[in-house]
């Protein structure tokens, strides 16, 4: 059983409320869920948000689309993930963040496939120096590994960043990295700033009406066709 946990909150410091900002007439988080739902390997998706009243709006938006929600502490995201796992038992957990509306289901599946075949504790598609665009990040961890990380979390950083212990103590973990990443770590397909949102909205306005399942290669081709977007809000190399 593979559980995807999509973490989301309204209180982003750089762009508050971004996860519900509209993308082609729907909240951004719903557009991301549409893409994640095309994964062949994910068995269930749960949105993990906080008990902060601001996040009531997230629960309302995603439950309207029949998506499960788990709520936990605002400042302890790791506890939220464990709570989601307790509520929806699984063997492996896919960690996703709700500011990535260009999430790629093929990359998600490739990362999961490697995780299962390698029998790693933790698998990611973003090895240092050979990354996918920011916004296509995928992390997969065993259920036992997630619980172990929670048991060892002894700092605010470890509780806020779910895989903090993995990244800071790699010698403690059996790790696997998706090979042949395209080296696009400077490319921004995530939404942290107003210009990121403008870029993603432009991509959806152009591609979504023609093909709701547009691919990452479609995004790259669109960017190449629009010189004004090549450096829009940062390096947009494709």
PDB file of C-alpha atoms in Angstrom:
ATOM      1  CA  UNK A   1       0.000   0.000   0.000  1.00  0.00           C
ATOM      2  CA  UNK A   2       1.426   3.356  -1.054  1.00  0.00           C
ATOM      3  CA  UNK A   3       0.042   6.482   0.563  1.00  0.00           C
ATOM      4  CA  UNK A   4       0.706   9.941  -0.860  1.00  0.00           C
ATOM      5  CA  UNK A   5       0.582  12.716   1.735  1.00  0.00           C
ATOM      6  CA  UNK A   6       0.222  16.222   0.334  1.00  0.00           C
ATOM      7  CA  UNK A   7       1.145  18.815   2.942  1.00  0.00           C
ATOM      8  CA  UNK A   8      -0.647  22.161   2.731  1.00  0.00           C
ATOM      9  CA  UNK A   9      -1.231  25.291   4.787  1.00  0.00           C
ATOM     10  CA  UNK A  10      -2.656  28.749   4.218  1.00  0.00           C
ATOM     11  CA  UNK A  11      -0.052  30.611   6.277  1.00  0.00           C
ATOM     12  CA  UNK A  12       2.830  30.632   3.823  1.00  0.00           C
ATOM     13  CA  UNK A  13       5.119  33.522   4.733  1.00  0.00           C
ATOM     14  CA  UNK A  14       6.046  34.455   1.147  1.00  0.00           C
ATOM     15  CA  UNK A  15       2.660  33.989  -0.525  1.00  0.00           C
ATOM     16  CA  UNK A  16      -0.161  33.472   2.011  1.00  0.00           C
ATOM     17  CA  UNK A  17      -3.107  31.441   0.760  1.00  0.00           C
ATOM     18  CA  UNK A  18      -1.251  30.291  -2.335  1.00  0.00           C
ATOM     19  CA  UNK A  19      -2.616  26.735  -2.276  1.00  0.00           C
ATOM     20  CA  UNK A  20      -6.142  28.033  -2.947  1.00  0.00           C
ATOM     21  CA  UNK A  21      -5.198  30.650  -5.530  1.00  0.00           C
ATOM     22  CA  UNK A  22      -7.125  30.038  -8.757  1.00  0.00           C
ATOM     23  CA  UNK A  23      -5.648  28.100 -11.661  1.00  0.00           C
ATOM     24  CA  UNK A  24      -8.064  27.726 -14.593  1.00  0.00           C
ATOM     25  CA  UNK A  25     -11.098  28.311 -12.359  1.00  0.00           C
ATOM     26  CA  UNK A  26     -10.125  25.887  -9.574  1.00  0.00           C
ATOM     27  CA  UNK A  27      -7.933  26.121  -6.463  1.00  0.00           C
ATOM     28  CA  UNK A  28      -4.275  25.424  -7.193  1.00  0.00           C
ATOM     29  CA  UNK A  29      -4.262  22.427  -4.835  1.00  0.00           C
ATOM     30  CA  UNK A  30      -7.086  20.813  -6.823  1.00  0.00           C
ATOM     31  CA  UNK A  31      -5.148  21.199 -10.071  1.00  0.00           C
ATOM     32  CA  UNK A  32      -2.143  19.541  -8.425  1.00  0.00           C
ATOM     33  CA  UNK A  33      -4.276  16.686  -7.104  1.00  0.00           C
ATOM     34  CA  UNK A  34      -5.606  16.124 -10.632  1.00  0.00           C
ATOM     35  CA  UNK A  35      -2.044  15.564 -11.828  1.00  0.00           C
ATOM     36  CA  UNK A  36      -0.998  13.395  -8.880  1.00  0.00           C
ATOM     37  CA  UNK A  37      -4.111  11.259  -9.392  1.00  0.00           C
ATOM     38  CA  UNK A  38      -2.660  10.121 -12.737  1.00  0.00           C
ATOM     39  CA  UNK A  39       0.046   8.200 -10.882  1.00  0.00           C
ATOM     40  CA  UNK A  40      -0.210   4.451 -11.485  1.00  0.00           C
ATOM     41  CA  UNK A  41       1.567   3.593  -8.236  1.00  0.00           C
ATOM     42  CA  UNK A  42      -0.169   5.700  -5.587  1.00  0.00           C
ATOM     43  CA  UNK A  43      -3.012   3.838  -3.894  1.00  0.00           C
ATOM     44  CA  UNK A  44      -4.398   6.700  -1.819  1.00  0.00           C
ATOM     45  CA  UNK A  45      -3.848  10.425  -1.401  1.00  0.00           C
ATOM     46  CA  UNK A  46      -4.421  12.370   1.806  1.00  0.00           C
ATOM     47  CA  UNK A  47      -4.062  16.114   2.313  1.00  0.00           C
ATOM     48  CA  UNK A  48      -2.271  16.847   5.593  1.00  0.00           C
ATOM     49  CA  UNK A  49      -3.086  20.319   6.834  1.00  0.00           C
ATOM     50  CA  UNK A  50      -3.054  21.927  10.240  1.00  0.00           C
ATOM     51  CA  UNK A  51      -5.620  22.556  12.947  1.00  0.00           C
ATOM     52  CA  UNK A  52      -5.154  26.309  12.496  1.00  0.00           C
ATOM     53  CA  UNK A  53      -8.593  27.825  11.682  1.00  0.00           C
ATOM     54  CA  UNK A  54      -7.063  29.406   8.574  1.00  0.00           C
ATOM     55  CA  UNK A  55      -6.730  25.895   7.170  1.00  0.00           C
ATOM     56  CA  UNK A  56     -10.447  25.185   7.438  1.00  0.00           C
ATOM     57  CA  UNK A  57     -10.643  26.556   3.894  1.00  0.00           C
ATOM     58  CA  UNK A  58      -8.224  23.889   2.651  1.00  0.00           C
ATOM     59  CA  UNK A  59     -10.270  21.107   4.203  1.00  0.00           C
ATOM     60  CA  UNK A  60     -13.473  22.492   2.673  1.00  0.00           C
ATOM     61  CA  UNK A  61     -11.919  22.796  -0.787  1.00  0.00           C
ATOM     62  CA  UNK A  62     -10.450  19.319  -0.981  1.00  0.00           C
ATOM     63  CA  UNK A  63     -13.300  17.467   0.726  1.00  0.00           C
ATOM     64  CA  UNK A  64     -15.591  18.991  -1.879  1.00  0.00           C
ATOM     65  CA  UNK A  65     -13.618  16.911  -4.389  1.00  0.00           C
ATOM     66  CA  UNK A  66     -13.798  13.771  -2.249  1.00  0.00           C
ATOM     67  CA  UNK A  67     -10.192  13.959  -1.025  1.00  0.00           C
ATOM     68  CA  UNK A  68      -9.331  12.670   2.456  1.00  0.00           C
ATOM     69  CA  UNK A  69      -7.921  15.176   4.954  1.00  0.00           C
ATOM     70  CA  UNK A  70      -5.856  14.754   8.097  1.00  0.00           C
ATOM     71  CA  UNK A  71      -5.247  17.718  10.406  1.00  0.00           C
ATOM     72  CA  UNK A  72      -2.482  18.097  12.957  1.00  0.00           C
ATOM     73  CA  UNK A  73      -0.150  20.639  14.555  1.00  0.00           C
ATOM     74  CA  UNK A  74       0.786  23.669  12.460  1.00  0.00           C
ATOM     75  CA  UNK A  75       4.447  23.600  13.466  1.00  0.00           C
ATOM     76  CA  UNK A  76       4.936  19.831  13.563  1.00  0.00           C
ATOM     77  CA  UNK A  77       4.531  18.627   9.999  1.00  0.00           C
ATOM     78  CA  UNK A  78       6.192  15.327  10.823  1.00  0.00           C
ATOM     79  CA  UNK A  79       3.489  14.593  13.388  1.00  0.00           C
ATOM     80  CA  UNK A  80       0.887  15.421  10.752  1.00  0.00           C
ATOM     81  CA  UNK A  81       2.417  12.822   8.427  1.00  0.00           C
ATOM     82  CA  UNK A  82       2.475  10.162  11.118  1.00  0.00           C
ATOM     83  CA  UNK A  83      -1.140  10.991  11.960  1.00  0.00           C
ATOM     84  CA  UNK A  84      -2.107  10.603   8.300  1.00  0.00           C
ATOM     85  CA  UNK A  85      -0.293   7.251   8.236  1.00  0.00           C
ATOM     86  CA  UNK A  86      -2.085   6.138  11.415  1.00  0.00           C
ATOM     87  CA  UNK A  87      -5.426   7.023   9.843  1.00  0.00           C
ATOM     88  CA  UNK A  88      -4.569   5.427   6.500  1.00  0.00           C
ATOM     89  CA  UNK A  89      -2.121   2.562   7.115  1.00  0.00           C
ATOM     90  CA  UNK A  90       0.386   1.943   4.329  1.00  0.00           C
ATOM     91  CA  UNK A  91       3.770   0.370   3.695  1.00  0.00           C
ATOM     92  CA  UNK A  92       5.313   3.421   2.047  1.00  0.00           C
ATOM     93  CA  UNK A  93       4.625   7.154   2.126  1.00  0.00           C
ATOM     94  CA  UNK A  94       5.122   9.589  -0.749  1.00  0.00           C
ATOM     95  CA  UNK A  95       5.775  13.112   0.472  1.00  0.00           C
ATOM     96  CA  UNK A  96       4.442  15.925  -1.734  1.00  0.00           C
ATOM     97  CA  UNK A  97       3.950  19.639  -1.069  1.00  0.00           C
ATOM     98  CA  UNK A  98       0.915  21.614  -2.210  1.00  0.00           C
ATOM     99  CA  UNK A  99       2.813  24.396  -3.956  1.00  0.00           C
ATOM    100  CA  UNK A 100       3.729  22.245  -6.967  1.00  0.00           C
ATOM    101  CA  UNK A 101       0.816  22.406  -9.448  1.00  0.00           C
ATOM    102  CA  UNK A 102       3.027  21.098 -12.279  1.00  0.00           C
ATOM    103  CA  UNK A 103       3.723  17.808 -10.461  1.00  0.00           C
ATOM    104  CA  UNK A 104       4.646  15.055 -12.909  1.00  0.00           C
ATOM    105  CA  UNK A 105       2.954  11.658 -12.371  1.00  0.00           C
ATOM    106  CA  UNK A 106       5.570   9.863 -14.483  1.00  0.00           C
ATOM    107  CA  UNK A 107       8.365  11.182 -12.259  1.00  0.00           C
ATOM    108  CA  UNK A 108       6.371  10.211  -9.170  1.00  0.00           C
ATOM    109  CA  UNK A 109       5.920   6.679 -10.499  1.00  0.00           C
ATOM    110  CA  UNK A 110       9.567   6.328 -11.519  1.00  0.00           C
ATOM    111  CA  UNK A 111      10.641   7.351  -8.016  1.00  0.00           C
ATOM    112  CA  UNK A 112       8.240   4.889  -6.405  1.00  0.00           C
ATOM    113  CA  UNK A 113       9.350   2.090  -8.743  1.00  0.00           C
ATOM    114  CA  UNK A 114      12.995   2.683  -7.808  1.00  0.00           C
ATOM    115  CA  UNK A 115      12.099   2.811  -4.128  1.00  0.00           C
ATOM    116  CA  UNK A 116      10.373  -0.556  -4.292  1.00  0.00           C
ATOM    117  CA  UNK A 117      12.984  -2.279  -6.448  1.00  0.00           C
ATOM    118  CA  UNK A 118      15.924  -0.983  -4.382  1.00  0.00           C
ATOM    119  CA  UNK A 119      14.250  -1.701  -1.036  1.00  0.00           C
ATOM    120  CA  UNK A 120      15.636   1.604   0.209  1.00  0.00           C
ATOM    121  CA  UNK A 121      14.469   3.335   3.377  1.00  0.00           C
ATOM    122  CA  UNK A 122      14.209   6.574   1.440  1.00  0.00           C
ATOM    123  CA  UNK A 123      14.180   7.437  -2.269  1.00  0.00           C
ATOM    124  CA  UNK A 124      14.148  10.795  -4.036  1.00  0.00           C
ATOM    125  CA  UNK A 125      14.354  12.180  -7.563  1.00  0.00           C
ATOM    126  CA  UNK A 126      16.580  15.094  -6.533  1.00  0.00           C
ATOM    127  CA  UNK A 127      20.176  14.037  -5.932  1.00  0.00           C
ATOM    128  CA  UNK A 128      22.477  16.979  -5.418  1.00  0.00           C
ATOM    129  CA  UNK A 129      23.610  18.596  -8.675  1.00  0.00           C
ATOM    130  CA  UNK A 130      21.250  16.687 -10.977  1.00  0.00           C
ATOM    131  CA  UNK A 131      17.823  17.904 -10.043  1.00  0.00           C
ATOM    132  CA  UNK A 132      14.466  18.144 -11.733  1.00  0.00           C
ATOM    133  CA  UNK A 133      12.838  21.583 -11.817  1.00  0.00           C
ATOM    134  CA  UNK A 134      11.845  22.875  -8.392  1.00  0.00           C
ATOM    135  CA  UNK A 135       8.253  21.762  -8.102  1.00  0.00           C
ATOM    136  CA  UNK A 136       8.762  18.202  -9.364  1.00  0.00           C
ATOM    137  CA  UNK A 137      10.394  16.959  -6.148  1.00  0.00           C
ATOM    138  CA  UNK A 138       9.296  13.531  -4.944  1.00  0.00           C
ATOM    139  CA  UNK A 139      10.282  11.798  -1.713  1.00  0.00           C
ATOM    140  CA  UNK A 140       9.318   8.235  -0.803  1.00  0.00           C
ATOM    141  CA  UNK A 141       9.976   6.740   2.624  1.00  0.00           C
ATOM    142  CA  UNK A 142       8.981   3.480   4.230  1.00  0.00           C
ATOM    143  CA  UNK A 143       6.300   3.652   6.899  1.00  0.00           C
ATOM    144  CA  UNK A 144       8.841   2.310   9.391  1.00  0.00           C
ATOM    145  CA  UNK A 145      11.314   4.970   8.304  1.00  0.00           C
ATOM    146  CA  UNK A 146       8.764   7.747   8.778  1.00  0.00           C
ATOM    147  CA  UNK A 147       7.973   6.538  12.289  1.00  0.00           C
ATOM    148  CA  UNK A 148      11.676   6.266  13.045  1.00  0.00           C
ATOM    149  CA  UNK A 149      12.253   9.855  11.862  1.00  0.00           C
ATOM    150  CA  UNK A 150       9.411  11.006  14.108  1.00  0.00           C
ATOM    151  CA  UNK A 151      10.820   9.151  17.110  1.00  0.00           C
ATOM    152  CA  UNK A 152      14.238  10.733  16.545  1.00  0.00           C
ATOM    153  CA  UNK A 153      12.992  14.276  15.872  1.00  0.00           C
ATOM    154  CA  UNK A 154      14.608  16.424  18.552  1.00  0.00           C
ATOM    155  CA  UNK A 155      14.565  19.911  17.034  1.00  0.00           C
ATOM    156  CA  UNK A 156      12.056  22.358  15.526  1.00  0.00           C
ATOM    157  CA  UNK A 157      13.694  21.824  12.132  1.00  0.00           C
ATOM    158  CA  UNK A 158      13.251  18.059  12.315  1.00  0.00           C
ATOM    159  CA  UNK A 159       9.594  18.436  13.210  1.00  0.00           C
ATOM    160  CA  UNK A 160       8.920  21.037  10.507  1.00  0.00           C
ATOM    161  CA  UNK A 161      10.848  19.313   7.700  1.00  0.00           C
ATOM    162  CA  UNK A 162       9.651  15.732   7.425  1.00  0.00           C
ATOM    163  CA  UNK A 163      12.859  14.203   6.043  1.00  0.00           C
ATOM    164  CA  UNK A 164      15.312  16.393   7.957  1.00  0.00           C
ATOM    165  CA  UNK A 165      17.063  13.439   9.576  1.00  0.00           C
ATOM    166  CA  UNK A 166      17.537  11.694   6.227  1.00  0.00           C
ATOM    167  CA  UNK A 167      19.178  14.710   4.626  1.00  0.00           C
ATOM    168  CA  UNK A 168      21.336  15.571   7.630  1.00  0.00           C
ATOM    169  CA  UNK A 169      22.330  12.031   8.621  1.00  0.00           C
ATOM    170  CA  UNK A 170      22.492  10.062   5.365  1.00  0.00           C
ATOM    171  CA  UNK A 171      24.815   7.478   6.920  1.00  0.00           C
ATOM    172  CA  UNK A 172      21.888   6.292   9.066  1.00  0.00           C
ATOM    173  CA  UNK A 173      19.679   5.457   6.097  1.00  0.00           C
ATOM    174  CA  UNK A 174      19.609   3.174   3.086  1.00  0.00           C
ATOM    175  CA  UNK A 175      19.118   5.725   0.280  1.00  0.00           C
ATOM    176  CA  UNK A 176      18.278   5.552  -3.421  1.00  0.00           C
ATOM    177  CA  UNK A 177      18.341   8.368  -5.974  1.00  0.00           C
ATOM    178  CA  UNK A 178      16.519   8.424  -9.291  1.00  0.00           C
ATOM    179  CA  UNK A 179      19.225   8.420 -11.993  1.00  0.00           C
ATOM    180  CA  UNK A 180      19.413  10.520 -15.138  1.00  0.00           C
ATOM    181  CA  UNK A 181      17.828  13.630 -13.644  1.00  0.00           C
ATOM    182  CA  UNK A 182      17.834  16.453 -16.211  1.00  0.00           C
ATOM    183  CA  UNK A 183      20.005  18.907 -14.296  1.00  0.00           C
ATOM    184  CA  UNK A 184      17.300  21.578 -14.129  1.00  0.00           C
ATOM    185  CA  UNK A 185      17.692  22.466 -10.471  1.00  0.00           C
ATOM    186  CA  UNK A 186      17.716  26.202 -11.270  1.00  0.00           C
ATOM    187  CA  UNK A 187      14.345  26.009 -13.033  1.00  0.00           C
ATOM    188  CA  UNK A 188      11.372  27.132 -10.916  1.00  0.00           C
ATOM    189  CA  UNK A 189       8.095  25.273 -11.413  1.00  0.00           C
ATOM    190  CA  UNK A 190       7.095  25.651  -7.761  1.00  0.00           C
ATOM    191  CA  UNK A 191       4.962  28.496  -6.366  1.00  0.00           C
ATOM    192  CA  UNK A 192       6.646  30.471  -3.604  1.00  0.00           C
ATOM    193  CA  UNK A 193       6.330  34.003  -4.989  1.00  0.00           C
ATOM    194  CA  UNK A 194       3.852  36.075  -7.009  1.00  0.00           C
ATOM    195  CA  UNK A 195       5.957  35.699 -10.161  1.00  0.00           C
ATOM    196  CA  UNK A 196       5.969  31.897  -9.725  1.00  0.00           C
ATOM    197  CA  UNK A 197       2.187  31.959  -9.596  1.00  0.00           C
ATOM    198  CA  UNK A 198       2.003  34.136 -12.718  1.00  0.00           C
ATOM    199  CA  UNK A 199       4.240  31.667 -14.555  1.00  0.00           C
ATOM    200  CA  UNK A 200       2.221  28.604 -13.552  1.00  0.00           C
ATOM    201  CA  UNK A 201      -1.055  30.366 -14.384  1.00  0.00           C
ATOM    202  CA  UNK A 202       0.310  31.208 -17.853  1.00  0.00           C
ATOM    203  CA  UNK A 203       1.304  27.565 -18.389  1.00  0.00           C
ATOM    204  CA  UNK A 204      -2.151  26.308 -17.412  1.00  0.00           C
ATOM    205  CA  UNK A 205      -3.970  28.953 -19.455  1.00  0.00           C
ATOM    206  CA  UNK A 206      -2.023  27.870 -22.527  1.00  0.00           C
ATOM    207  CA  UNK A 207      -1.917  24.087 -22.101  1.00  0.00           C
ATOM    208  CA  UNK A 208      -4.786  22.900 -19.898  1.00  0.00           C
ATOM    209  CA  UNK A 209      -7.685  23.745 -22.259  1.00  0.00           C
ATOM    210  CA  UNK A 210      -6.025  21.665 -25.016  1.00  0.00           C
ATOM    211  CA  UNK A 211      -4.926  18.726 -22.867  1.00  0.00           C
ATOM    212  CA  UNK A 212      -5.645  18.393 -19.162  1.00  0.00           C
ATOM    213  CA  UNK A 213      -2.898  15.768 -18.925  1.00  0.00           C
ATOM    214  CA  UNK A 214      -0.187  17.996 -20.421  1.00  0.00           C
ATOM    215  CA  UNK A 215       3.322  16.755 -19.707  1.00  0.00           C
ATOM    216  CA  UNK A 216       6.557  18.257 -18.438  1.00  0.00           C
ATOM    217  CA  UNK A 217       7.864  18.190 -21.998  1.00  0.00           C
ATOM    218  CA  UNK A 218       4.810  20.218 -23.020  1.00  0.00           C
ATOM    219  CA  UNK A 219       5.749  22.792 -20.363  1.00  0.00           C
ATOM    220  CA  UNK A 220       9.336  22.903 -21.620  1.00  0.00           C
ATOM    221  CA  UNK A 221       8.154  23.410 -25.201  1.00  0.00           C
ATOM    222  CA  UNK A 222       5.783  26.178 -24.128  1.00  0.00           C
ATOM    223  CA  UNK A 223       8.538  28.000 -22.270  1.00  0.00           C
ATOM    224  CA  UNK A 224      10.822  27.780 -25.311  1.00  0.00           C
ATOM    225  CA  UNK A 225       8.051  29.324 -27.404  1.00  0.00           C
ATOM    226  CA  UNK A 226       7.686  32.298 -25.081  1.00  0.00           C
ATOM    227  CA  UNK A 227      10.864  34.327 -24.782  1.00  0.00           C
ATOM    228  CA  UNK A 228       9.222  36.501 -22.128  1.00  0.00           C
ATOM    229  CA  UNK A 229       9.005  33.476 -19.829  1.00  0.00           C
ATOM    230  CA  UNK A 230      12.567  32.211 -20.166  1.00  0.00           C
ATOM    231  CA  UNK A 231      13.707  34.341 -17.247  1.00  0.00           C
ATOM    232  CA  UNK A 232      10.343  35.229 -15.761  1.00  0.00           C
ATOM    233  CA  UNK A 233      10.883  35.507 -12.026  1.00  0.00           C
ATOM    234  CA  UNK A 234      14.209  33.692 -12.206  1.00  0.00           C
ATOM    235  CA  UNK A 235      15.958  31.129 -14.345  1.00  0.00           C
ATOM    236  CA  UNK A 236      13.339  29.384 -16.493  1.00  0.00           C
ATOM    237  CA  UNK A 237      15.670  27.309 -18.605  1.00  0.00           C
ATOM    238  CA  UNK A 238      13.974  24.374 -20.263  1.00  0.00           C
TER     239      UNK A 238
END
